[in-house]
Every structure is written in structure tokens, then in C-alpha cells.
Tab-separated table of C-alpha atoms in Angstrom:
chain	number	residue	atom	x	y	z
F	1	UNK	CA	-4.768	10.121	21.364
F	2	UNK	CA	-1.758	11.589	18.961
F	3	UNK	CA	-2.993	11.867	14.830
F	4	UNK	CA	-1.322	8.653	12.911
F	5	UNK	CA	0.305	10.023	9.917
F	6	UNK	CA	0.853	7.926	7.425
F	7	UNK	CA	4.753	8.001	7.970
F	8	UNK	CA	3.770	6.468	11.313
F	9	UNK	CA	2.353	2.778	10.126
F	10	UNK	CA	5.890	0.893	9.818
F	11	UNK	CA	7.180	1.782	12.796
F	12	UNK	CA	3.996	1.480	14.911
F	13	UNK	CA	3.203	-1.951	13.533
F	14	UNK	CA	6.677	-2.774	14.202
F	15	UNK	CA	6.566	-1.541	18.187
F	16	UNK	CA	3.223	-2.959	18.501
F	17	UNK	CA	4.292	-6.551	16.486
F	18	UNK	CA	7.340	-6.262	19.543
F	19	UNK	CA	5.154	-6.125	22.331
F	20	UNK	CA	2.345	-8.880	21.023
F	21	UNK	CA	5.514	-11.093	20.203
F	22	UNK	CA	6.832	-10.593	24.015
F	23	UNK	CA	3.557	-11.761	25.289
F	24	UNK	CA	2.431	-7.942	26.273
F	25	UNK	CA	-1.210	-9.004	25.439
F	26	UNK	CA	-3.772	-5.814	25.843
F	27	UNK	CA	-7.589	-7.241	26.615
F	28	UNK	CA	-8.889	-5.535	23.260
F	29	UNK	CA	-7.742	-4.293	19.998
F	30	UNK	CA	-9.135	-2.013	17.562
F	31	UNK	CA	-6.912	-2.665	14.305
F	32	UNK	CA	-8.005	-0.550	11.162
F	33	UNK	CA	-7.429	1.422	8.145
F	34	UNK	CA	-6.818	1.634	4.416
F	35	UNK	CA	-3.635	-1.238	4.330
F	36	UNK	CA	-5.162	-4.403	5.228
F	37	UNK	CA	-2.129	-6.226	5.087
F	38	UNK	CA	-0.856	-4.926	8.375
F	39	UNK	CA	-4.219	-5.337	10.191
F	40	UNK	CA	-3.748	-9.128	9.294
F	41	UNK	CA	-0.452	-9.280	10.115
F	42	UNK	CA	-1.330	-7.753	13.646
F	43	UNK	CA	-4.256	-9.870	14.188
F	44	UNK	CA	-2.604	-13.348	13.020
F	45	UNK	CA	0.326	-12.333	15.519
F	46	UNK	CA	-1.971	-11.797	18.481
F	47	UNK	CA	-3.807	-14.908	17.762
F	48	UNK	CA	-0.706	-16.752	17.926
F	49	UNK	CA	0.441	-15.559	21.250
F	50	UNK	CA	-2.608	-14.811	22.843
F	51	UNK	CA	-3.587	-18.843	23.749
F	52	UNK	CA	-1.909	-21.849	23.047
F	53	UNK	CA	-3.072	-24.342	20.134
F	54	UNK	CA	-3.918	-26.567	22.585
F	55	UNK	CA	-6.934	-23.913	24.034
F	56	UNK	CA	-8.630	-23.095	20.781
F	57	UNK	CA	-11.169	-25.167	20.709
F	58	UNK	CA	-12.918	-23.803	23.459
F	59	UNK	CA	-11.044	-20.426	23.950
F	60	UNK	CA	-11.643	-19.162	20.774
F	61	UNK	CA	-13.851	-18.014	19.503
F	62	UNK	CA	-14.137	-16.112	15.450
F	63	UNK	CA	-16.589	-13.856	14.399
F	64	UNK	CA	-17.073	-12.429	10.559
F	65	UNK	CA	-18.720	-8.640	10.548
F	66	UNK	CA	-21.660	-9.406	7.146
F	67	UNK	CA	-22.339	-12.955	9.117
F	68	UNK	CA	-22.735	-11.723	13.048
F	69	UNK	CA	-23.928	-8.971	15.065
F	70	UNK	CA	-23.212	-6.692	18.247
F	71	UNK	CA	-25.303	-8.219	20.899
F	72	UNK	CA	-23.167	-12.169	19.641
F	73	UNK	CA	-19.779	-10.661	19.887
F	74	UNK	CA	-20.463	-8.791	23.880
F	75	UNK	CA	-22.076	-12.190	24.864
F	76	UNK	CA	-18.735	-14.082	23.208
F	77	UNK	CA	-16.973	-11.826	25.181
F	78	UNK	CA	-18.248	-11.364	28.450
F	79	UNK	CA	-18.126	-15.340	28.908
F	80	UNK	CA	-15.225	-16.652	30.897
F	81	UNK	CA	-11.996	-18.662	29.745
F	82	UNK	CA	-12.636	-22.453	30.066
F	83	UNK	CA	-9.494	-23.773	32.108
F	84	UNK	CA	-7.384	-21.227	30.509
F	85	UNK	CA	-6.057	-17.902	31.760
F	86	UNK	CA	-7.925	-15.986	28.931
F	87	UNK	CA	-9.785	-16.385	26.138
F	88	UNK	CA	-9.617	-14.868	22.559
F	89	UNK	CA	-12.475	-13.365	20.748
F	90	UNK	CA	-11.700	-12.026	17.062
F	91	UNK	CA	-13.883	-10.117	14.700
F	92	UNK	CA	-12.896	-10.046	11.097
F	93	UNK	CA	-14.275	-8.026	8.562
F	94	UNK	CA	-15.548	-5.805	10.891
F	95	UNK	CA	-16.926	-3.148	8.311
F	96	UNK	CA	-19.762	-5.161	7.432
F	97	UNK	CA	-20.865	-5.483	11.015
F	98	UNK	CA	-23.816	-3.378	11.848
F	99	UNK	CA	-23.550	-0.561	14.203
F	100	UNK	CA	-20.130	-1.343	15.261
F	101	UNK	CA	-20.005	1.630	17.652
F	102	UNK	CA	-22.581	-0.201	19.667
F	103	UNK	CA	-20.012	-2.328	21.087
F	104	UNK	CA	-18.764	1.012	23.577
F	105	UNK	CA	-20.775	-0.597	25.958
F	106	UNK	CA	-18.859	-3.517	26.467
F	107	UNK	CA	-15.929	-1.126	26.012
F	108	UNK	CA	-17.132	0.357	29.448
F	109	UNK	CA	-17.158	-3.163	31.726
F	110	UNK	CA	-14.446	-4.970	29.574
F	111	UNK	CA	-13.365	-8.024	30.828
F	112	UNK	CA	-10.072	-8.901	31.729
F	113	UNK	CA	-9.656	-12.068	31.352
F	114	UNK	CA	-11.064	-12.007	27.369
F	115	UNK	CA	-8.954	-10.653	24.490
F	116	UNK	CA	-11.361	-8.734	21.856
F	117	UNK	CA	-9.603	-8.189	18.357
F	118	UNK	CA	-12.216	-5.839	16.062
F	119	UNK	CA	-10.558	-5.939	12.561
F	120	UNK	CA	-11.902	-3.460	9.659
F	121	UNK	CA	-10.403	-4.150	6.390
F	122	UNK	CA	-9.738	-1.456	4.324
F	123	UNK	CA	-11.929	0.658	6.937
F	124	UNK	CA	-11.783	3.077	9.869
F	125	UNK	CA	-14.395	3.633	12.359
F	126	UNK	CA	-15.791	6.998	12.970
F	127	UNK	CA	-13.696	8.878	15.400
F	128	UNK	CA	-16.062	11.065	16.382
F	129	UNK	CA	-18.153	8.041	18.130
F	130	UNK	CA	-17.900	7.048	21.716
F	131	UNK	CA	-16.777	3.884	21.045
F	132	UNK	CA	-13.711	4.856	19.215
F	133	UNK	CA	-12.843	7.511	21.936
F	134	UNK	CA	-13.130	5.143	24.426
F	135	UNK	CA	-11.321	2.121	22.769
F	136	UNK	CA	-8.010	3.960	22.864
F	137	UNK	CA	-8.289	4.371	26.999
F	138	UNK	CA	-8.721	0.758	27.183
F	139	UNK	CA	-6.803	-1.026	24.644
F	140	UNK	CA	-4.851	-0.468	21.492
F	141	UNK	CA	-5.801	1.024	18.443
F	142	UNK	CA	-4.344	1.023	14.950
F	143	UNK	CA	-5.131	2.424	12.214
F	144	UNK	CA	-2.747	1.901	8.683
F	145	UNK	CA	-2.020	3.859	5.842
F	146	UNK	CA	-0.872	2.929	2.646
F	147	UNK	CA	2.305	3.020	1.701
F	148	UNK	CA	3.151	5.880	-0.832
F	149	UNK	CA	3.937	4.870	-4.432
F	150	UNK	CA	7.143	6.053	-4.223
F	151	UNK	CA	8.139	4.124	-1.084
F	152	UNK	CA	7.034	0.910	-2.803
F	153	UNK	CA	10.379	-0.034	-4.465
F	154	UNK	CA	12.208	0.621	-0.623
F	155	UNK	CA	9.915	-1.557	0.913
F	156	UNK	CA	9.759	-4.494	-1.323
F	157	UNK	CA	13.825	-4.741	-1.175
F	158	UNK	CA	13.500	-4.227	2.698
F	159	UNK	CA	10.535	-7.353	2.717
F	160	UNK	CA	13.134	-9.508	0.821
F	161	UNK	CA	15.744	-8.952	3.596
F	162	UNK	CA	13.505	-9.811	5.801
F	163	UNK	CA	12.762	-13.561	4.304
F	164	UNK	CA	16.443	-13.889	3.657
F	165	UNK	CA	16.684	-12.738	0.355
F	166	UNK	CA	17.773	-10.156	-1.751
F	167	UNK	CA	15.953	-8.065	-5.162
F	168	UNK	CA	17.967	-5.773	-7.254
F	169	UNK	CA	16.940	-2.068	-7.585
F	170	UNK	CA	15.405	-2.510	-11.215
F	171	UNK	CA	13.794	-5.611	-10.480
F	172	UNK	CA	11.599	-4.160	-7.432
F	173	UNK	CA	10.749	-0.790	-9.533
F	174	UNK	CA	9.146	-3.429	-12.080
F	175	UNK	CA	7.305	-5.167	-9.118
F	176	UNK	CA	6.176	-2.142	-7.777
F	177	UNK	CA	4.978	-1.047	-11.061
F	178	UNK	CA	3.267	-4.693	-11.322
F	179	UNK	CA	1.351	-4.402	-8.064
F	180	UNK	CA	1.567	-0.689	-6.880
F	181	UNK	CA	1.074	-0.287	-3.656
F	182	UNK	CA	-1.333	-3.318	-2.697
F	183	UNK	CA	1.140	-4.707	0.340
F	184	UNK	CA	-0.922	-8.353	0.011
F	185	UNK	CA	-0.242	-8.666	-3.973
F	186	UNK	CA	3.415	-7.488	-3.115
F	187	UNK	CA	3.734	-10.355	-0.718
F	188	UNK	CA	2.318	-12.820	-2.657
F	189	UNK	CA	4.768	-12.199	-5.813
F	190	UNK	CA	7.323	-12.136	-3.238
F	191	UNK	CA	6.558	-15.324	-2.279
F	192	UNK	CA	6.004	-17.064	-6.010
F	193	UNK	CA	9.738	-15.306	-6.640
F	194	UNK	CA	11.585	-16.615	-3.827
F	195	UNK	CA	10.217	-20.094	-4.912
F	196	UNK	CA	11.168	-20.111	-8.187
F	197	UNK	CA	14.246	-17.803	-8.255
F	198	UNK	CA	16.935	-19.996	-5.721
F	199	UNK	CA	18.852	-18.964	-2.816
F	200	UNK	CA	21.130	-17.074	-2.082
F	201	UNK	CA	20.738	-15.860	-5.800
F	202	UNK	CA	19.020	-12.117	-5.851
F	203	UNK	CA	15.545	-11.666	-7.362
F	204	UNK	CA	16.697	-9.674	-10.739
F	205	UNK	CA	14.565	-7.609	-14.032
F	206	UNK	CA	14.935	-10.835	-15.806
F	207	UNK	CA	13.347	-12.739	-13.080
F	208	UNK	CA	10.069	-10.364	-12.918
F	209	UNK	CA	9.663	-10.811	-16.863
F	210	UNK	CA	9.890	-14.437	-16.694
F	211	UNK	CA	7.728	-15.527	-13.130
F	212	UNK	CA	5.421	-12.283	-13.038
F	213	UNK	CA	4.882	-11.377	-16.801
F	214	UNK	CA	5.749	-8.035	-17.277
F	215	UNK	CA	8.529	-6.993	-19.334
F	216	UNK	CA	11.492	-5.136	-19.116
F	217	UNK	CA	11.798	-3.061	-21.894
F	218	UNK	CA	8.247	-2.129	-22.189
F	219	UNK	CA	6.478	-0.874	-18.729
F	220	UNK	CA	5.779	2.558	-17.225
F	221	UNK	CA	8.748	2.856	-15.250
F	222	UNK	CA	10.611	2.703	-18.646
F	223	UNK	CA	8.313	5.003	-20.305
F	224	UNK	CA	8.787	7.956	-17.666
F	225	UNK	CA	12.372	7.591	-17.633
F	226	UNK	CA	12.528	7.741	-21.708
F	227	UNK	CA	10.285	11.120	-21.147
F	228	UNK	CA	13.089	12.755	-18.357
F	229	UNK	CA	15.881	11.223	-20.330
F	230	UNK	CA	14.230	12.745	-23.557
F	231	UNK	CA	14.990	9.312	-25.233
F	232	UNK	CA	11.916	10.295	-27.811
F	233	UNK	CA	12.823	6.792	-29.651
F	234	UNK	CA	12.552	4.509	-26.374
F	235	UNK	CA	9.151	6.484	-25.620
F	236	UNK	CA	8.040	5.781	-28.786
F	237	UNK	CA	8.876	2.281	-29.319
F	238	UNK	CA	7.188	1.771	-26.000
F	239	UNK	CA	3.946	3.547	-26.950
F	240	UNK	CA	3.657	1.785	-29.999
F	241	UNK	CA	4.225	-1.359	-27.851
F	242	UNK	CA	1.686	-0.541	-25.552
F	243	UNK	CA	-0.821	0.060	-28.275
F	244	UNK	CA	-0.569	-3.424	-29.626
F	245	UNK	CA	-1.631	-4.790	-26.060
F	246	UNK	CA	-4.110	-2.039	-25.113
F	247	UNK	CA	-5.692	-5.224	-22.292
F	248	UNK	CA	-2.021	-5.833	-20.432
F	249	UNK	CA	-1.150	-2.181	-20.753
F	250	UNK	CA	-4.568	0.016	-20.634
F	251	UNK	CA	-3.890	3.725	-21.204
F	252	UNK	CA	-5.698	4.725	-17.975
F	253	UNK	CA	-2.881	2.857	-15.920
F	254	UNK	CA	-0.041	4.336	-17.762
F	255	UNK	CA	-1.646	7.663	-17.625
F	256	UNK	CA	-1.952	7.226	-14.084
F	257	UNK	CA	1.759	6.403	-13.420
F	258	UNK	CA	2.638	9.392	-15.922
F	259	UNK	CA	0.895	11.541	-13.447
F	260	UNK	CA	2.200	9.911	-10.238
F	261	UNK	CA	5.357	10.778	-11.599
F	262	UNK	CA	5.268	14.532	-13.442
F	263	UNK	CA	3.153	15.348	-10.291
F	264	UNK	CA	6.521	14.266	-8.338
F	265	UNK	CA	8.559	16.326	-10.722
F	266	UNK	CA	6.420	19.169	-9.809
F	267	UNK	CA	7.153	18.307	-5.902
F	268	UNK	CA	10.837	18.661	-6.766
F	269	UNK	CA	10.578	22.271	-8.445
F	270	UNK	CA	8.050	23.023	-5.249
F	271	UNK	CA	11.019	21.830	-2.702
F	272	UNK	CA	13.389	24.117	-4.591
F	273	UNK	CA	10.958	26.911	-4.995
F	274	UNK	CA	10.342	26.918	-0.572
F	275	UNK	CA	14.204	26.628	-0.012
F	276	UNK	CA	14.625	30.188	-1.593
F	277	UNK	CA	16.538	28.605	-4.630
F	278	UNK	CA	19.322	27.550	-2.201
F	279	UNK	CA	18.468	23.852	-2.840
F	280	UNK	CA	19.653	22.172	-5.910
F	281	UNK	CA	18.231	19.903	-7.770
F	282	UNK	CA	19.469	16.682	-6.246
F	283	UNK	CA	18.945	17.840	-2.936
F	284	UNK	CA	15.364	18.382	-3.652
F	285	UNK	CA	15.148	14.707	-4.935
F	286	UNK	CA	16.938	13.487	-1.744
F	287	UNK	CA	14.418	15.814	0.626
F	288	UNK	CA	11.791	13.726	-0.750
F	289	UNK	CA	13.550	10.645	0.226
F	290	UNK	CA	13.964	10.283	-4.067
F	291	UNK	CA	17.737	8.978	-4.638
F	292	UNK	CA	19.735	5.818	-5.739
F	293	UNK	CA	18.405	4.606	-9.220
F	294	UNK	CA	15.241	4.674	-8.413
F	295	UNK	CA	15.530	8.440	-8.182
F	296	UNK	CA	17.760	9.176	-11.355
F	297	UNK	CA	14.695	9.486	-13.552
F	298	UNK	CA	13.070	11.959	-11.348
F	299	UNK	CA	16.539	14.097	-11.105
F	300	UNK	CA	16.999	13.848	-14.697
F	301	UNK	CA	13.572	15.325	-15.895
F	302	UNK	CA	13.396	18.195	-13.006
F	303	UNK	CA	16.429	18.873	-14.663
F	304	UNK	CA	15.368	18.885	-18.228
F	305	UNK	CA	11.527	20.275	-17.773
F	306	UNK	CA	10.961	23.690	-15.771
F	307	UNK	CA	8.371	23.827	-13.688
F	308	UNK	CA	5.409	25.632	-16.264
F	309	UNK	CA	6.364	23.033	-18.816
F	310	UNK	CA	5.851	20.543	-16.042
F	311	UNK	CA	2.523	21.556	-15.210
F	312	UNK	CA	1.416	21.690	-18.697
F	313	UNK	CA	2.353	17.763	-18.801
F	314	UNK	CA	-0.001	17.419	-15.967
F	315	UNK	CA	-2.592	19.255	-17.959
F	316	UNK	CA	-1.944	16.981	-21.093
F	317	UNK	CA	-2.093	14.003	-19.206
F	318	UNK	CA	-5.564	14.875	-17.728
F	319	UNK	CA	-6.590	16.179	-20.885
F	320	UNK	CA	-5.615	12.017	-22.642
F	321	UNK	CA	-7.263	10.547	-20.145
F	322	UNK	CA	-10.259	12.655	-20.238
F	323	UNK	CA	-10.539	11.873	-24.002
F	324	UNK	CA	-9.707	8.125	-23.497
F	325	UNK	CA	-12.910	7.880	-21.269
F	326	UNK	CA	-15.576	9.978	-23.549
F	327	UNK	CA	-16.466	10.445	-27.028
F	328	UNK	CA	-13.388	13.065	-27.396
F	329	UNK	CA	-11.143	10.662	-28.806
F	330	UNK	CA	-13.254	10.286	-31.927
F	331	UNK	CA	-11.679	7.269	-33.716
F	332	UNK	CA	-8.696	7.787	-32.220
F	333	UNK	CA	-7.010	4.396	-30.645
F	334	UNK	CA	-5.580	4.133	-27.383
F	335	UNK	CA	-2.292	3.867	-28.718
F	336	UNK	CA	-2.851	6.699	-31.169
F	337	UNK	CA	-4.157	8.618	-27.887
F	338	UNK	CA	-0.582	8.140	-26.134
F	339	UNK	CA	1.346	8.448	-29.052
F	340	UNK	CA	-0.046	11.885	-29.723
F	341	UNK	CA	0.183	12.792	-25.661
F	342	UNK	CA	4.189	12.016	-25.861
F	343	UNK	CA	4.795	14.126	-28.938
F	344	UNK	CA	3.026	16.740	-27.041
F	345	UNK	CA	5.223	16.139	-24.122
F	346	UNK	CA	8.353	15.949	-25.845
């Protein structure tokens, strides 16, 4: 079986959503991996085509991992369909079930007439067991990924064209900052927005402040674009900001986006650095798939910070949070900790 990158989980969902939704039903799936959100999606879209509403009550048949064991799930399993073609056996939460890789043997005289779904949320199996070796032979595995940071923004505008709807640039970059890259707590915003922002009106900055809470003017997105811009006012006004409300903003989040994003700076001077010098600067930022708006502030401080002043940023940054965590900030607030970090940075 091929390695899954992590540039593979869209598009495999999406082939695999296909075939489920044109009835190409496998008799068991293993469905996996760090993104939950797709392993539900997966497993909600096999339950619905697998048997009919009118066959669930004695054709199906759910199982949770922390409440159920091994030898319940085989016996589930190898029972046949009551006047039905198949029936459907489902295990969710499968990384609290107990020696999961005990269920090979089943793997080994599976029966065709039941659909197994094994679900691990937020969990792989070990691939070096016979059980996972063998589950690939027989039916389908998947295993997601999350979705880079970076991607987040993309994929929240591409989720609103899927419902209908539409999000401005600025508006999902606040999102995205909201919820990083937790696909659920993207979805459910999503939802909240579309009910309270009307069609065929787009989802817009003002929109996020008002139904989500966080503001405009003062989040991290705005922050690391006042550091590329060198806007040392707007960073300021927004560390001061974020001092006052050190339990909406804490510094080790907006440390951790400062990283994210210097560390992507760094990427962009790496890019340029393997091309020989031949690439510029904006086509570093659109080799890493950074353009549009959303990749201005990255262009504009690879522009404005070389690379050894770049890594010194990441060295401050690590240094701030090191000191927000231990007795090395003295009396020092958080506030006064970031305020001091962006007059070293700037």
C-alpha cells in the first residue's frame, strides 16, 4: 500500500466519498488518523448508503471502542443480514478499544455480506501489525492528515462554496485564526455564520467580529502583517491591546502564530536559497502555494527581513515564550513580555 502524504487527504476523501455515494460499498473499512472530521464524514456517508432506514433496526448494529470489546464486534459481524442484502456493523471511537489488532482474525474469513466500519478518532493503528497489513488487501483504509495552517484560509472559502455561499479573503484569515486548523470547529462557525449572515450576501471581517467574537483590528493575523509591513504603531497598539485581555488573547497563542509565520518566512528565503537565487521573491511565495492577500504579508516581510534576521525572530520568539512559562519573566506581564519581544523584532 502507497505512503498517504498529507497533500493526499482531500482528494482521497473526495474519490472515496464518490464511490460510497455511487453505492460502491467495500465489506470493511479502516478509517483513521489525526483529522477526525473526515473520518466522520466518511463513516456518516457509508452509513447512509450502506442500508436503507427502513433496515436499521435489525441491520445495524453500533459499537463504541472504551464501552465494547474484540470478541462483541467479530460475533456482530460474523452474524448474517436479517431479510436484507447486508448488514452494517460500525465501531466508533475505536482507540479506546482494547487490542484492536486482534480483530485480523476476522480480517482473514470476512464476511461478505456484513459491512465493518473501524473508526479511530484522532488515531492510527500500528502499521507494523498484521491486522493493518491485512486490512488494506481486503477493504479500504484511510488515514487523514490535518490540514496545514496555511491551507486553512483556502479551505474554509472552498467549504462555503460548497454550502452555497461565499466568505471574503479577510474574513476567512480571521476564522482561521479563530479556530486554526480544527476542521469540526471550522464547520461549526461555518454553520452559526451562514445562519445569521443571509443569502446570497458573502460572509465578511465585520461578520466574524460580530457572530464569532474576535476582532478585526486586534488578532494575530494583524499583528504579523504590522511586523512584515514594519507598521511599528499598528504592532504596538495591538500588543498593548492584547495585554489588556491576556484570557481572550494569551501570549502562548500569539507566540505560536508569530512562529507559524516567521518560520514560513524562513521557508521563503529556503525556496530562494535551493533555486540558486534564480527565484524571486514572489515566486518563492507562490511555490509554497502563498499568494492572493492572504500571501501579501508573507511577501512583504521576506522582503523586508533577510534570512539571519529572520532566524533571530525565531530565536526571540522561543526565547518570550520560554520566559512566559518559567520564573524568567520576573514581574514582567504578559503584555510587557510581547511588547518588549516586538521592539526586539522591529
Amino acid at each position: 500500500m502507497a505512503k498517504q502524504t498529507k497533500q493526499d487527504t482531500i482528494a482521497l476523501f473526495n474519490d472515496l466519498a464518490g464511490k460510497i455515494g455511487k453505492g460502491q460499498i467495500a465489506p470493511f473499512y479502516l478509517l483513521m488518523g489525526e483529522e477526525p472530521y473526515w473520518v466522520e464524514r466518511l463513516c456518516s456517508a457509508i452509513m447512509g448508503k450502506a442500508i436503507s432506514d427502513e433496515q436499521r433496526d435489525f441491520n445495524q448494529t453500533i459499537f463504541y471502542g472504551a464501552d465494547s470489546n474484540v470478541d462483541q464486534i467479530i460475533s456482530a459481524s460474523q452474524r448474517y443480514p436479517m431479510m436484507a442484502e447486508r448488514q452494517l456493523v460500525v465501531v466508533r471511537e475505536a482507540q479506546a478499544l482494547r487490542r484492536i489488532e486482534d480483530l485480523q482474525p476476522y480480517l482473514e474469513h470476512i464476511v461478505d455480506t456484513t459491512v465493518l466500519v473501524v473508526c479511530l478518532s484522532g488515531k492510527s493503528v500500528d502499521k507494523r501489525t498484521a491486522f493493518y497489513k491485512k486490512a488494506g488487501t481486503v477493504g479500504v483504509v484511510f488515514e487523514s492528515s490535518k490540514l496545514a495552517q496555511e491551507a486553512v484560509p483556502a479551505w474554509i472559502e472552498s467549504y462555503f462554496q460548497s454550502q452555497g455561499r461565499k466568505i471574503d479573503m479577510p474574513a476567512a484569515m480571521l476564522l482561521a485564526e479563530f479556530a486554526g486548523n480544527d476542521l469540526r470547529k471550522l464547520v461549526i462557525e461555518a454553520e452559526k455564520l451562514s445562519k445569521a449572515v443571509a443569502a446570497p450576501a458573502a460572509v465578511t471581517a465585520a461578520d466574524i467580529e460580530t457572530y464569532v467574537g474576535i476582532s478585526r483590528e486586534f488578532n494575530t493575523t494583524e499583528l504579523s502583517s504590522a511586523l512584515a509591513f514594519r507598521d511599528a504603531a499598528k504592532a504596538f497598539r495591538i500588543a498593548y491591546y492584547f495585554g489588556l485581555s491576556p484570557k481572550q488573547y494569551p501570549i502562548q497563542m500569539t507566540l505560536a502564530f508569530l512562529h507559524f509565520f516567521f518560520a514560513k518566512v524562513e521557508q521563503i528565503h529556503a525556496t530562494i536559497y535551493a533555486s540558486g537565487g534564480r527565484m524571486s521573491v514572489r515566486q518563492a511565495c507562490e511555490s509554497l502555494r502563498l499568494f492572493g492577500k492572504y500571501g501579501e504579508p508573507f511577501l512583504a516581510a521576506a522582503s523586508r527581513y533577510p534570512l539571519p534576521k529572520v532566524m533571530q525572530i525565531i530565536g526571540l520568539i522561543r526565547d518570550c515564550d520560554y520566559a512566559s512559562k518559567s520564573n524568567a519573566r520576573g514581574e514582567a506581564t504578559d503584555g510587557e513580555l510581547l511588547v518588549e519581544l516586538l521592539g526586539k523584532i522591529l
